[in-house]
């Protein structure tokens, strides 16, 4: 039952109705007939489902490829920059990944010539600092071209070599009918310098025809990284790179909560299912659980911790209380800690069965409200309801 934070692999696993969006995006890519390059941005926070959508886009395009002639297919290249530890490897492997995908295919020589041209272009890049904002990185690029006799001895030769190899790439790309989709996911997992490098690299080869980029990332993270080298205006720089922006469709809250409830039901014993107290569940769920679950990632994280605890304490505690406490532990550590440190305020032995006076009750309410302003400042009133 333990759920890893894995993305959806196929549309059959889609629980949030994103398959239709992914299919429309795939169809838009497939119908793009302009020979100019195009850069698509897929924006979404961590856990929003960007990778799941990309997987379903890829699935749709691969199914389409089976139904069309080879020359009309979309060649899909997935490049994962976070697989590489430094900027040298990122630049090197960016071109090598494309080259490898083109050369391992049982395709006409035209595609292999594109791969050869790209390999030489990556080698020529090693010797130039003429590309704005990226040249400073390229001196670190491994000497892919040394075996091809591209050693350069002067500034003018650098320029001629780069210009010549770039022209060759453009010529070879112009000869093929296929379009090449380059997918770069999880850009926001990189450090700031690597994020800037990815966008500078994409920008430097954006003029190549027949290339379509699909870049997935948290927009706020990328803008912050780009701003460090763009006079503080990372948003404007991003707009120059991304021609077609898309936001990941937000999952409806009821879908996420249904997903979460089903996961919890799969964890519970038959006894706890049969003894289910629906009234108490509704009260605790509405005040202590649902306000803290905003994504599938939240649902998975909470259910994983709950499953572990439930395995240790099933039959000894009320599972609804255990789940509520687990939600707070995972999502609001400060409030969880406050409850743990003040447990005897409401579970201790009462010495006065007559209850509190109105004055005492008001005084306690003011006291707790003040403390919740510190322990849970985002919503002290909700904290009061949770404790009640």
GROMACS .gro file of N, CA, C and O in nm, residues 18 42-51 186 188 217-221 247-248 250 295 297:
model
   92
   18UNK      N    1  -0.685   1.466  -1.600
   18UNK     CA    2  -0.589   1.545  -1.677
   18UNK      C    3  -0.562   1.484  -1.814
   18UNK      O    4  -0.493   1.544  -1.895
   42UNK      N    5   0.532   2.436  -1.946
   42UNK     CA    6   0.428   2.373  -1.865
   42UNK      C    7   0.456   2.410  -1.720
   42UNK      O    8   0.551   2.361  -1.660
   43UNK      N    9   0.373   2.499  -1.665
   43UNK     CA   10   0.397   2.554  -1.533
   43UNK      C   11   0.314   2.482  -1.427
   43UNK      O   12   0.196   2.455  -1.448
   44UNK      N   13   0.375   2.458  -1.313
   44UNK     CA   14   0.303   2.398  -1.202
   44UNK      C   15   0.393   2.382  -1.082
   44UNK      O   16   0.514   2.362  -1.096
   45UNK      N   17   0.335   2.391  -0.962
   45UNK     CA   18   0.410   2.372  -0.840
   45UNK      C   19   0.453   2.226  -0.826
   45UNK      O   20   0.403   2.138  -0.895
   46UNK      N   21   0.546   2.202  -0.735
   46UNK     CA   22   0.585   2.064  -0.705
   46UNK      C   23   0.461   1.986  -0.661
   46UNK      O   24   0.383   2.032  -0.579
   47UNK      N   25   0.446   1.868  -0.718
   47UNK     CA   26   0.332   1.785  -0.683
   47UNK      C   27   0.205   1.818  -0.760
   47UNK      O   28   0.101   1.757  -0.737
   48UNK      N   29   0.213   1.914  -0.853
   48UNK     CA   30   0.093   1.953  -0.928
   48UNK      C   31   0.059   1.854  -1.039
   48UNK      O   32  -0.051   1.855  -1.092
   49UNK      N   33   0.155   1.769  -1.077
   49UNK     CA   34   0.128   1.667  -1.178
   49UNK      C   35   0.190   1.694  -1.313
   49UNK      O   36   0.144   1.639  -1.415
   50UNK      N   37   0.296   1.775  -1.318
   50UNK     CA   38   0.359   1.807  -1.447
   50UNK      C   39   0.413   1.683  -1.515
   50UNK      O   40   0.392   1.662  -1.636
   51UNK      N   41   0.484   1.599  -1.440
   51UNK     CA   42   0.544   1.480  -1.500
   51UNK      C   43   0.436   1.382  -1.546
   51UNK      O   44   0.450   1.317  -1.651
  186UNK      N   45   1.134   1.879  -1.465
  186UNK     CA   46   1.194   1.900  -1.333
  186UNK      C   47   1.308   2.001  -1.335
  186UNK      O   48   1.407   1.987  -1.261
  188UNK      N   49   1.303   2.285  -1.213
  188UNK     CA   50   1.307   2.352  -1.084
  188UNK      C   51   1.379   2.271  -0.976
  188UNK      O   52   1.398   2.319  -0.864
  217UNK      N   53   0.824   2.313  -1.527
  217UNK     CA   54   0.889   2.367  -1.408
  217UNK      C   55   0.792   2.451  -1.326
  217UNK      O   56   0.683   2.489  -1.374
  218UNK      N   57   0.834   2.479  -1.204
  218UNK     CA   58   0.764   2.573  -1.118
  218UNK      C   59   0.807   2.713  -1.161
  218UNK      O   60   0.924   2.750  -1.147
  219UNK      N   61   0.715   2.789  -1.212
  219UNK     CA   62   0.748   2.919  -1.271
  219UNK      C   63   0.815   3.012  -1.171
  219UNK      O   64   0.912   3.081  -1.204
  220UNK      N   65   0.767   3.016  -1.048
  220UNK     CA   66   0.823   3.108  -0.949
  220UNK      C   67   0.968   3.075  -0.918
  220UNK      O   68   1.051   3.165  -0.899
  221UNK      N   69   1.002   2.946  -0.914
  221UNK     CA   70   1.140   2.905  -0.886
  221UNK      C   71   1.232   2.948  -1.001
  221UNK      O   72   1.342   3.001  -0.977
  247UNK      N   73  -0.055   2.640  -1.796
  247UNK     CA   74  -0.060   2.609  -1.653
  247UNK      C   75  -0.119   2.469  -1.636
  247UNK      O   76  -0.215   2.434  -1.705
  248UNK      N   77  -0.060   2.391  -1.546
  248UNK     CA   78  -0.118   2.259  -1.517
  248UNK      C   79  -0.258   2.280  -1.460
  248UNK      O   80  -0.277   2.359  -1.367
  250UNK      N   81  -0.562   2.274  -1.238
  250UNK     CA   82  -0.574   2.242  -1.096
  250UNK      C   83  -0.671   2.126  -1.076
  250UNK      O   84  -0.779   2.123  -1.135
  295UNK      N   85  -0.314   1.854  -0.258
  295UNK     CA   86  -0.260   1.789  -0.378
  295UNK      C   87  -0.249   1.639  -0.355
  295UNK      O   88  -0.259   1.590  -0.242
  297UNK      N   89   0.018   1.481  -0.384
  297UNK     CA   90   0.140   1.463  -0.305
  297UNK      C   91   0.109   1.472  -0.156
  297UNK      O   92   0.160   1.393  -0.076
   0.00000   0.00000   0.00000
